[in-house]
XYZ file of C-alpha atoms in Angstrom:
687
model
C 128.023 -45.969 79.727
C 126.445 -43.793 77.027
C 122.512 -43.623 76.927
C 120.901 -44.835 73.591
C 118.226 -41.918 74.391
C 118.589 -38.408 72.582
C 118.556 -35.267 74.846
C 115.130 -34.358 74.089
C 113.931 -37.853 75.002
C 115.896 -37.913 78.021
C 114.343 -34.450 79.329
C 110.790 -36.064 78.329
C 111.568 -38.928 80.530
C 112.769 -36.792 83.276
C 109.780 -34.703 83.359
C 107.530 -37.943 83.228
C 109.330 -39.329 86.266
C 108.688 -35.988 88.188
C 105.249 -35.885 87.287
C 104.582 -39.424 88.357
C 106.330 -39.059 91.515
C 104.278 -35.850 92.212
C 100.820 -37.886 91.540
C 101.836 -39.903 94.507
C 101.731 -37.061 96.808
C 99.640 -34.423 95.456
C 96.349 -35.649 96.874
C 97.842 -35.735 100.436
C 99.048 -32.166 100.196
C 95.503 -31.147 98.941
C 93.878 -32.935 101.591
C 96.375 -31.335 104.042
C 95.157 -27.958 102.784
C 91.650 -28.664 103.719
C 92.757 -29.703 107.448
C 94.984 -28.119 110.114
C 98.461 -27.197 109.255
C 101.508 -26.151 111.340
C 104.377 -23.938 110.436
C 107.537 -22.564 112.303
C 107.164 -18.937 113.196
C 111.088 -18.512 112.313
C 111.059 -20.471 108.959
C 107.459 -20.282 107.297
C 108.777 -22.332 104.529
C 108.204 -25.439 106.928
C 104.710 -26.556 106.722
C 103.572 -29.857 108.179
C 100.179 -31.516 108.652
C 101.099 -32.814 112.313
C 102.427 -31.201 115.224
C 106.103 -31.428 115.922
C 109.668 -29.535 115.765
C 111.119 -27.439 113.086
C 113.863 -29.547 111.294
C 115.791 -26.127 110.981
C 115.780 -24.429 114.331
C 114.018 -26.923 116.488
C 111.370 -24.819 117.512
C 107.731 -26.021 118.236
C 105.552 -25.725 115.072
C 102.637 -23.542 115.547
C 99.064 -24.273 114.120
C 97.705 -22.035 111.197
C 94.188 -21.043 111.639
C 92.187 -22.853 109.013
C 90.810 -20.936 106.101
C 86.997 -21.276 106.007
C 86.343 -17.891 104.747
C 85.182 -18.993 101.261
C 84.362 -22.420 101.893
C 84.047 -24.440 98.843
C 83.677 -22.912 95.586
C 80.102 -22.727 94.432
C 79.294 -24.384 91.385
C 78.655 -22.153 88.471
C 74.990 -21.411 87.491
C 73.555 -23.099 84.528
C 73.883 -21.269 81.116
C 75.968 -18.210 80.263
C 78.009 -16.947 83.286
C 78.310 -13.189 84.078
C 81.968 -11.952 84.666
C 82.126 -10.290 88.304
C 85.531 -8.785 87.876
C 89.005 -9.588 86.488
C 91.866 -10.596 88.932
C 95.661 -11.030 88.722
C 97.053 -14.562 88.890
C 100.555 -13.281 90.104
C 99.545 -10.513 92.504
C 97.025 -11.396 95.123
C 94.202 -8.732 95.497
C 94.776 -6.829 92.470
C 91.533 -6.710 90.448
C 90.040 -4.480 87.494
C 86.281 -4.340 86.612
C 87.358 -4.606 82.894
C 89.892 -6.706 80.965
C 93.408 -5.387 81.605
C 97.037 -6.408 82.476
C 98.262 -6.359 85.955
C 101.377 -4.381 87.070
C 103.683 -7.394 86.043
C 102.251 -7.264 82.440
C 100.173 -10.561 82.885
C 96.488 -10.858 81.467
C 93.866 -10.996 84.216
C 91.567 -13.680 84.419
C 87.775 -13.479 84.958
C 86.083 -14.266 88.017
C 82.436 -15.331 87.471
C 79.272 -14.627 89.768
C 78.952 -17.431 92.121
C 82.567 -18.173 92.495
C 84.763 -17.292 95.458
C 88.121 -16.664 93.996
C 89.535 -14.946 96.820
C 89.016 -17.947 99.311
C 92.720 -18.521 99.698
C 93.833 -15.246 100.591
C 90.429 -14.520 102.833
C 91.019 -14.483 106.555
C 88.096 -15.821 108.864
C 88.118 -14.179 112.449
C 85.294 -14.819 115.020
C 83.574 -12.139 116.782
C 85.401 -12.397 120.048
C 88.783 -12.224 118.407
C 87.612 -9.222 116.233
C 86.795 -7.452 119.426
C 90.277 -8.155 121.010
C 91.900 -7.171 117.846
C 90.144 -3.738 118.017
C 89.270 -4.075 114.311
C 87.148 -0.942 113.175
C 85.650 -0.505 109.677
C 84.124 2.209 107.626
C 82.161 2.456 104.541
C 83.775 3.709 101.280
C 81.695 6.722 100.221
C 81.576 8.998 97.199
C 81.956 12.940 97.220
C 84.175 15.617 95.498
C 87.933 15.527 95.579
C 89.299 18.794 97.069
C 92.898 19.502 97.408
C 94.032 21.945 100.176
C 97.475 22.906 100.606
C 99.284 25.802 101.962
C 102.612 27.519 101.385
C 104.462 30.554 102.381
C 103.943 34.058 100.699
C 105.904 37.326 100.813
C 104.705 40.722 100.687
C 105.982 43.025 98.119
C 105.372 46.425 96.475
C 102.870 46.765 93.884
C 104.967 47.613 90.927
C 102.040 49.511 89.256
C 101.997 51.961 92.098
C 105.686 52.828 92.014
C 106.642 56.466 90.698
C 109.965 58.025 90.343
C 110.397 61.906 90.759
C 112.621 63.464 88.138
C 112.708 66.972 86.271
C 112.943 67.881 82.677
C 115.561 70.500 83.459
C 118.886 70.750 85.390
C 119.348 72.514 88.451
C 120.327 72.860 92.086
C 118.332 71.792 94.812
C 118.317 74.460 97.521
C 115.989 73.041 99.867
C 114.471 69.580 100.595
C 110.960 69.585 102.202
C 110.941 65.771 102.431
C 114.700 64.853 103.519
C 114.083 61.258 104.930
C 112.940 57.928 103.320
C 109.683 56.328 104.491
C 108.128 59.686 104.628
C 104.386 59.617 103.752
C 103.373 62.225 101.299
C 99.994 63.418 99.782
C 99.386 64.448 96.251
C 100.460 68.349 96.084
C 102.712 68.292 99.132
C 105.984 70.199 98.543
C 109.079 68.048 97.961
C 111.861 70.360 97.275
C 112.922 73.963 95.985
C 115.088 73.934 92.866
C 116.814 76.707 90.953
C 117.202 76.159 87.280
C 118.711 78.487 84.808
C 116.582 76.925 82.047
C 113.420 77.519 83.811
C 114.205 80.953 84.681
C 115.140 81.887 81.241
C 111.889 80.280 80.069
C 109.811 82.485 82.478
C 111.594 85.695 81.126
C 110.995 84.772 77.453
C 107.441 84.308 78.247
C 107.125 87.619 80.116
C 108.851 89.594 77.202
C 106.422 88.029 74.634
C 103.342 89.040 76.671
C 104.627 92.665 77.045
C 105.444 93.078 73.286
C 102.231 91.057 72.039
C 99.683 92.383 74.650
C 97.129 90.373 76.457
C 95.873 88.786 73.264
C 99.102 87.293 72.583
C 100.896 86.070 69.420
C 103.028 83.687 67.942
C 105.995 84.297 70.507
C 103.641 84.221 73.457
C 102.339 80.754 72.476
C 105.855 79.566 71.866
C 107.094 80.713 75.153
C 103.839 79.372 76.998
C 104.252 75.993 75.285
C 107.952 75.764 76.409
C 106.862 76.200 80.117
C 104.312 73.518 79.694
C 106.956 71.178 78.454
C 108.756 71.714 81.578
C 105.720 70.153 83.522
C 105.019 73.442 85.268
C 101.450 73.614 86.483
C 98.979 76.088 85.104
C 98.753 77.912 88.629
C 102.549 78.656 88.575
C 102.265 79.991 84.964
C 99.201 82.241 85.865
C 100.984 83.547 89.001
C 104.158 84.474 86.737
C 101.909 86.292 84.236
C 99.814 88.071 86.944
C 102.810 89.396 88.772
C 104.824 89.773 85.755
C 107.946 88.836 87.585
C 109.920 85.584 87.024
C 110.706 83.320 90.055
C 113.890 82.453 90.887
C 113.344 78.887 92.413
C 110.446 76.565 91.709
C 108.863 74.559 94.515
C 108.293 70.859 93.122
C 105.056 69.078 94.337
C 104.283 65.573 94.838
C 102.358 64.214 91.823
C 100.479 61.390 94.062
C 100.010 59.861 97.312
C 102.617 57.445 98.472
C 105.754 56.710 100.729
C 109.327 57.803 99.996
C 110.887 54.557 99.575
C 114.191 56.022 98.055
C 115.807 59.434 98.306
C 118.781 60.034 96.004
C 119.639 63.703 96.713
C 120.584 66.166 99.618
C 120.308 69.819 99.620
C 122.642 71.845 97.462
C 123.110 68.965 95.143
C 123.061 69.685 91.180
C 120.665 67.463 89.449
C 120.705 66.864 85.814
C 117.611 66.402 83.741
C 115.999 63.118 83.999
C 118.196 62.245 87.236
C 115.965 60.326 89.988
C 115.440 62.519 93.227
C 112.807 60.158 94.912
C 110.956 57.103 94.525
C 107.501 56.927 95.770
C 105.372 53.598 96.453
C 101.550 53.360 96.734
C 100.635 51.093 99.442
C 97.017 51.127 99.136
C 97.473 47.685 97.318
C 100.237 45.342 97.589
C 101.590 42.157 95.912
C 101.969 38.676 97.738
C 104.450 36.313 95.931
C 103.380 32.563 97.070
C 105.782 29.931 96.307
C 104.263 26.951 94.538
C 106.197 23.804 94.603
C 106.298 21.597 91.442
C 103.926 18.986 92.882
C 101.260 21.548 93.500
C 101.643 23.331 90.179
C 98.753 21.458 88.556
C 96.355 22.665 91.291
C 96.938 26.456 90.734
C 95.832 28.491 87.867
C 95.264 32.198 87.225
C 92.002 33.726 88.659
C 91.852 30.988 91.446
C 90.887 32.415 94.831
C 93.431 32.188 97.704
C 93.355 33.189 101.489
C 96.394 34.954 103.007
C 96.940 35.057 106.613
C 99.277 37.284 108.615
C 101.732 35.600 110.973
C 102.366 38.407 113.547
C 100.241 40.228 115.847
C 96.408 39.458 115.861
C 95.958 37.078 112.797
C 93.890 38.490 110.002
C 92.885 37.141 106.803
C 92.903 38.609 103.383
C 90.784 37.363 100.368
C 92.723 37.576 97.085
C 93.113 36.004 93.658
C 96.119 34.625 91.586
C 96.786 37.568 89.251
C 99.787 35.756 87.550
C 101.441 32.458 87.614
C 104.934 33.034 86.659
C 106.216 30.456 84.207
C 109.752 30.084 85.641
C 110.766 27.477 88.252
C 113.538 28.435 90.481
C 116.542 25.995 90.318
C 117.305 26.137 93.977
C 113.856 26.062 95.469
C 112.249 24.163 92.669
C 109.151 26.404 93.081
C 107.232 28.928 90.679
C 105.798 32.094 91.924
C 102.124 32.984 92.234
C 101.384 36.885 92.350
C 98.398 37.822 94.213
C 97.060 41.209 94.526
C 95.477 42.387 97.885
C 93.865 45.542 99.097
C 95.723 47.176 101.768
C 93.954 50.265 103.049
C 95.227 50.605 106.416
C 98.712 49.689 105.604
C 98.726 46.678 107.781
C 100.514 44.278 105.284
C 104.077 45.642 104.956
C 106.553 44.822 102.077
C 108.989 42.055 103.017
C 106.690 40.282 105.790
C 105.774 36.667 105.514
C 102.329 35.358 105.174
C 100.489 31.864 105.137
C 98.764 31.276 101.827
C 96.038 28.634 101.599
C 94.810 27.234 98.233
C 91.504 25.054 97.584
C 91.329 23.216 94.336
C 88.492 21.008 93.384
C 89.700 18.199 91.174
C 86.789 16.113 90.579
C 82.973 16.624 91.420
C 82.156 13.111 92.407
C 84.694 10.080 93.078
C 85.035 7.095 95.171
C 86.789 8.161 98.449
C 88.511 5.662 100.855
C 89.965 6.926 104.462
C 93.671 7.325 104.532
C 93.660 5.115 107.897
C 92.457 2.117 105.830
C 95.300 1.889 103.441
C 98.365 -0.157 104.080
C 101.526 1.147 101.887
C 104.212 -1.050 100.981
C 106.433 0.491 98.303
C 104.335 0.847 95.172
C 101.632 -1.485 96.334
C 98.592 -0.078 98.253
C 96.370 -2.605 100.088
C 93.106 -2.331 101.970
C 90.999 -5.161 103.864
C 87.373 -5.494 103.024
C 85.154 -6.832 105.919
C 82.661 -9.317 104.589
C 79.815 -11.079 106.243
C 80.463 -13.732 108.759
C 83.677 -12.376 109.883
C 85.715 -12.659 106.699
C 88.424 -10.130 105.682
C 89.684 -10.040 102.166
C 92.925 -8.016 101.214
C 92.607 -6.140 98.147
C 95.095 -3.947 96.135
C 93.858 -0.416 95.403
C 95.217 2.204 93.013
C 94.836 5.728 94.700
C 94.628 9.113 93.172
C 94.846 12.538 94.718
C 94.561 13.343 98.390
C 91.067 14.989 99.320
C 90.253 17.007 102.362
C 89.371 15.203 105.566
C 92.013 12.415 105.126
C 90.617 10.688 102.236
C 92.025 9.238 99.180
C 90.545 9.178 95.456
C 90.288 5.530 94.465
C 91.054 4.948 90.939
C 90.424 1.154 90.905
C 89.764 -1.725 93.514
C 86.924 -0.498 95.431
C 83.395 0.512 94.847
C 81.059 2.689 96.763
C 79.488 0.868 99.840
C 82.393 -1.455 100.425
C 83.278 -1.752 104.027
C 86.955 -1.397 104.812
C 89.042 -1.855 107.963
C 90.488 1.361 109.340
C 92.081 -0.172 112.556
C 93.987 -3.170 113.176
C 94.615 -4.263 109.883
C 98.244 -4.714 110.475
C 97.675 -8.010 112.142
C 95.376 -9.056 109.208
C 98.190 -8.022 106.764
C 100.593 -10.366 108.404
C 98.123 -13.233 108.657
C 97.491 -12.787 105.032
C 100.830 -12.979 103.793
C 101.542 -15.878 105.828
C 98.543 -17.609 104.334
C 99.673 -16.534 100.742
C 102.956 -18.135 101.365
C 101.387 -21.321 102.461
C 99.131 -21.511 99.361
C 102.109 -20.806 97.151
C 104.009 -23.608 98.602
C 101.153 -25.989 98.221
C 100.441 -25.124 94.580
C 104.274 -25.473 93.854
C 104.170 -28.872 95.420
C 101.362 -29.947 93.083
C 103.163 -28.829 90.043
C 106.586 -30.080 90.105
C 107.376 -28.977 86.574
C 107.429 -25.490 87.640
C 108.712 -25.934 91.303
C 112.144 -24.684 92.079
C 114.673 -27.462 92.412
C 115.343 -27.336 96.227
C 116.460 -30.288 97.944
C 114.444 -31.427 101.153
C 115.645 -33.859 103.543
C 113.574 -37.116 103.779
C 114.451 -37.519 107.380
C 112.648 -34.515 108.292
C 109.290 -36.046 107.106
C 109.684 -39.043 109.553
C 110.643 -36.524 112.442
C 106.996 -35.033 112.246
C 105.029 -38.201 111.897
C 104.811 -38.316 108.163
C 104.025 -41.750 106.615
C 107.441 -43.378 105.572
C 108.031 -44.118 102.027
C 107.184 -47.505 100.311
C 109.644 -50.438 100.499
C 112.117 -49.508 97.976
C 115.140 -48.113 99.469
C 114.867 -44.278 99.555
C 117.493 -42.120 97.715
C 118.453 -40.591 100.907
C 120.384 -43.726 101.935
C 122.378 -44.031 98.751
C 125.825 -42.633 98.236
C 125.996 -39.312 96.780
C 126.161 -39.600 92.868
C 129.119 -37.191 92.495
C 131.319 -36.812 95.393
C 129.548 -34.732 98.120
C 127.015 -33.000 95.756
C 124.238 -35.393 96.697
C 124.587 -34.696 100.256
C 124.109 -30.773 99.860
C 120.359 -31.201 100.400
C 120.869 -32.965 103.579
C 123.555 -30.456 104.760
C 121.721 -27.411 104.128
C 119.449 -27.759 107.421
C 122.538 -28.612 109.316
C 124.017 -25.380 107.922
C 121.352 -23.076 108.864
C 121.261 -24.661 112.218
C 124.908 -24.038 112.868
C 124.523 -20.429 111.695
C 121.601 -19.760 114.160
C 123.662 -21.268 117.149
C 126.652 -18.934 115.937
C 124.294 -16.022 115.933
C 123.240 -16.927 119.671
C 126.983 -17.205 120.638
C 127.863 -13.899 118.914
C 125.054 -12.211 120.861
C 126.420 -13.568 124.247
C 122.878 -15.290 124.556
C 123.539 -18.533 126.181
C 119.681 -19.501 126.674
C 119.342 -18.992 122.747
C 122.192 -21.290 122.004
C 120.929 -24.062 124.300
C 117.456 -23.724 122.482
C 119.274 -24.244 119.137
C 120.987 -27.423 120.416
C 117.854 -29.842 119.829
C 117.284 -28.458 116.119
C 121.115 -28.663 115.550
C 121.218 -32.525 116.809
C 118.197 -33.280 114.689
C 119.781 -31.978 111.478
C 122.907 -33.780 112.373
C 121.222 -37.011 112.750
C 119.247 -36.495 109.606
C 122.615 -35.862 107.965
C 124.124 -39.036 109.171
C 120.982 -41.107 108.225
C 120.770 -39.984 104.692
C 124.535 -39.814 103.858
C 126.493 -43.074 104.371
C 129.727 -41.613 104.151
C 129.196 -39.030 106.820
C 130.628 -40.752 109.784
C 133.988 -40.914 107.872
C 134.101 -37.018 107.271
C 134.980 -34.309 109.702
C 131.571 -34.450 111.546
C 132.187 -38.248 112.396
C 133.387 -37.188 115.888
C 129.932 -35.840 116.789
C 127.571 -38.845 116.620
C 125.585 -37.346 119.383
C 125.789 -33.761 118.371
C 127.027 -30.915 120.742
C 126.739 -31.427 124.352
C 124.802 -28.850 126.755
C 127.094 -26.243 128.105
C 127.088 -24.522 131.693
C 128.473 -21.298 130.371
C 129.383 -19.223 127.327
C 133.071 -20.226 127.527
C 132.296 -23.819 127.547
C 130.000 -23.635 124.857
C 132.316 -21.701 122.609
C 135.091 -24.461 123.106
C 132.640 -26.952 122.008
C 131.271 -25.036 119.224
C 134.608 -23.866 117.773
C 135.831 -27.203 115.810
C 132.079 -28.326 114.949
C 131.294 -24.872 113.474
C 134.672 -24.983 111.289
C 133.721 -28.518 109.960
C 130.118 -27.447 109.027
C 131.568 -24.245 107.428
C 133.911 -26.196 105.484
C 131.342 -28.571 104.073
C 128.973 -25.849 103.414
C 131.731 -24.152 101.229
C 132.764 -27.485 99.602
C 129.158 -27.829 98.481
C 128.592 -24.038 97.602
C 125.883 -23.527 99.988
C 127.337 -19.867 100.469
C 125.992 -19.493 97.081
C 122.927 -21.588 96.412
C 121.507 -21.148 100.030
C 122.397 -17.648 100.497
C 124.664 -18.443 103.781
C 127.842 -16.500 104.482
C 131.075 -18.069 105.544
C 133.554 -16.033 107.876
C 137.031 -16.900 109.272
C 138.542 -15.720 112.538
C 142.405 -15.849 112.573
C 142.427 -15.646 116.468
C 140.326 -18.493 117.444
C 140.974 -19.362 120.958
C 141.182 -23.007 120.663
C 142.275 -23.703 117.103
C 143.980 -20.600 116.078
C 141.879 -20.448 112.909
C 138.275 -21.174 112.892
C 135.237 -20.573 110.664
C 131.553 -20.095 111.256
C 128.276 -19.611 109.054
C 126.068 -16.605 109.177
C 122.584 -15.733 107.459
C 123.180 -11.944 107.314
C 126.060 -9.835 106.261
C 128.449 -8.079 108.794
C 131.133 -9.766 110.866
C 129.389 -11.221 114.071
C 132.230 -13.452 115.761
C 130.715 -16.196 117.987
C 134.044 -17.231 119.500
C 134.495 -13.878 121.081
C 130.873 -12.842 121.206
C 130.230 -8.875 122.131
C 133.784 -8.588 123.420
C 135.254 -8.727 119.874
C 132.472 -9.110 117.357
C 134.231 -7.769 114.250
C 137.198 -10.097 114.500
C 137.371 -11.929 111.167
C 136.502 -11.722 107.534
C 134.054 -13.017 104.949
C 135.115 -15.733 102.659
C 134.032 -15.058 99.230
C 132.102 -17.661 97.156
C 134.000 -19.701 94.777
C 134.409 -18.366 91.195
C 132.391 -21.318 89.882
C 129.526 -20.967 92.229
C 126.160 -21.281 90.699
C 126.894 -23.909 88.346
C 124.344 -26.611 88.366
C 125.298 -29.417 91.003
C 123.556 -32.780 91.562
C 119.952 -32.941 90.586
C 117.313 -32.110 93.317
C 113.955 -32.994 94.045
C 111.049 -30.604 94.429
C 110.050 -29.600 97.950
C 107.917 -32.328 99.394
C 108.698 -35.024 96.760
C 108.490 -38.517 98.096
C 111.797 -40.411 98.094
C 112.693 -42.405 94.939
C 114.032 -45.767 95.185
C 117.534 -46.870 94.065
C 116.702 -48.101 90.579
C 114.642 -45.010 89.773
C 117.194 -42.882 90.967
C 120.025 -44.795 88.878
C 117.924 -44.396 85.636
C 117.195 -40.740 86.438
C 120.890 -39.772 87.191
C 122.056 -41.516 84.084
C 119.466 -39.807 81.968
C 120.020 -36.292 83.272
C 123.708 -36.182 82.416
C 124.879 -35.146 78.945
C 127.375 -37.529 77.506
C 130.792 -36.074 78.048
C 133.398 -35.942 75.312
C 135.808 -38.757 75.377
C 138.918 -38.003 77.456
C 142.479 -38.699 76.579
C 142.887 -42.475 76.984
C 139.097 -43.135 77.194
C 137.137 -45.377 74.989
C 135.936 -43.324 72.078
C 132.695 -45.440 71.316
C 131.053 -45.344 74.537
C 132.624 -42.258 76.379
C 133.906 -44.085 79.299
C 136.707 -42.379 80.994
C 140.161 -43.760 81.770
C 139.528 -43.775 85.527
C 136.223 -45.745 85.121
C 137.994 -48.407 83.078
C 140.835 -48.626 85.597
C 138.364 -49.217 88.311
C 137.208 -52.107 86.460
C 133.699 -51.258 85.431
C 132.856 -53.217 82.165
C 132.953 -51.311 78.870
C 130.289 -51.525 76.283
C 132.544 -53.367 74.064
C 133.238 -55.942 76.808
C 129.580 -56.431 77.416
C 129.407 -57.443 73.813
């Protein structure tokens, strides 16, 4: 029957119904936050205020330590309040000393002095437990930020000390005084004897000019002398020619400087043209060291920066050098740039081609807040430390780190101040407790705000199983038939589906003891499904009124579980739990009892419970239906009290948009032909 309310009015009325229902249980949840809570270690979303068993897996609920770190919030002082810091409302522990946005882009809210905004995430531990956990602390200090890093270096020739031996005249090498590479030579040592017709003719011209113009000399003498000097002949040789008045047939070429012959290009008797290289000399009194600087370290190296070079062979020696040049190119293969260092090498200890260890020290800041590396817990992009407060209280806090400094310290950009005491050992146990505490607080906050809580059905029978007070006299919605087919039973079916998946996982691992531990939870979920869904007894699970029996062996357990698992998997697929609840449905084409059976899994990858470890990969996953994800029957927020039949009827009628009249339907009120054939009165009949 068409509702007289418009869509906006219906939405407003739906919200009012949810809010009015939440007012009835919000105070009880808030009171529960102040007393002992119990949760399941396997399913932390299950939180109860009394002992009992988990409705999903059947395990005993464990107590959660009461949070008394912060106590009640202190009342704000009279007058103007002073902002202590700003905190993120989305990411616990992320704070700032100035107004800012958190990493999710949300504005941080102020925390005033006298308030304890971190009481929900603080952890209170007594002294004895602290000692047993071996918790160690250290103070956050201040100091310079120094970056020490090391890299590999290669010794090379000092290119400034290389020299090629050539002549400015052609001739024949008649004798080589240095006839092998790596021969050390001194300046003035003979290298080779050469016969050159050009050089011999130049000597004859000089002698003819001196004989004709006398000792005083003239224009011809000066021209001949200039030609000899252009051939780079030394003055001693020219004076010897003039004194003896005889031209020398060969000339002995001598080394112009000290060095080592690293290349020899000629042999005795070879004709050499003018400018052709005969030797190459290298001066090893100084050498270059090419240090490889990776991209991440380039900001910490600059020209003129001192460095220490250590040898890696023999007795280790250290050499002090400086960066002469930082090459602007980065090699594509090694992703490193080259820093050139110049080192003295008087005793020739450093040899070209050898590897060295190069160490750099860069000071990035003169004074900064430093935290020990051991105090930081890293999880992806988030870094967390635990601050130890007075009275055994520990507060998790997100920090932003800068560069790493010497002594295993990190620069703190935000989140800590000098003098804070941080935990350096045992903080992993604090982190697990903090995450559990945070999850519980989020659930309690969601329960007290139904307009923002995710629509997740919660079985009403689970509350009774753990001693919660039953609903008021009106008939609960769980006992009513589902509003549209089996969709209304999806919330009751979900705990049963998860319990079946856990039992299947135990059989897949050949763990009979684990399977036996799952049976109580499986029976409890099945009983809740039968109690909440009146038509369950007429379905495929009707043959299991008492659940699965205990088994004496894996074979017996698998025989009993095969048909039951197939029935639960088919119901989960019909209600699209493999999409909405994240479960996976698999099918085995070789099941021992039925030939083809199905089972549920929480994780990916085939793990066949009917064959176990003997054939775990037998089977294929059944994909979710194409229309998965479409809204199904409405669901109440977690912990919402049951609604009576009248309220549910009004709620269900208002939440649905009026459908377009189908063929053969009443065009005025929208009643379908099927409803009319069922005898339901039409709006016109009522009139």
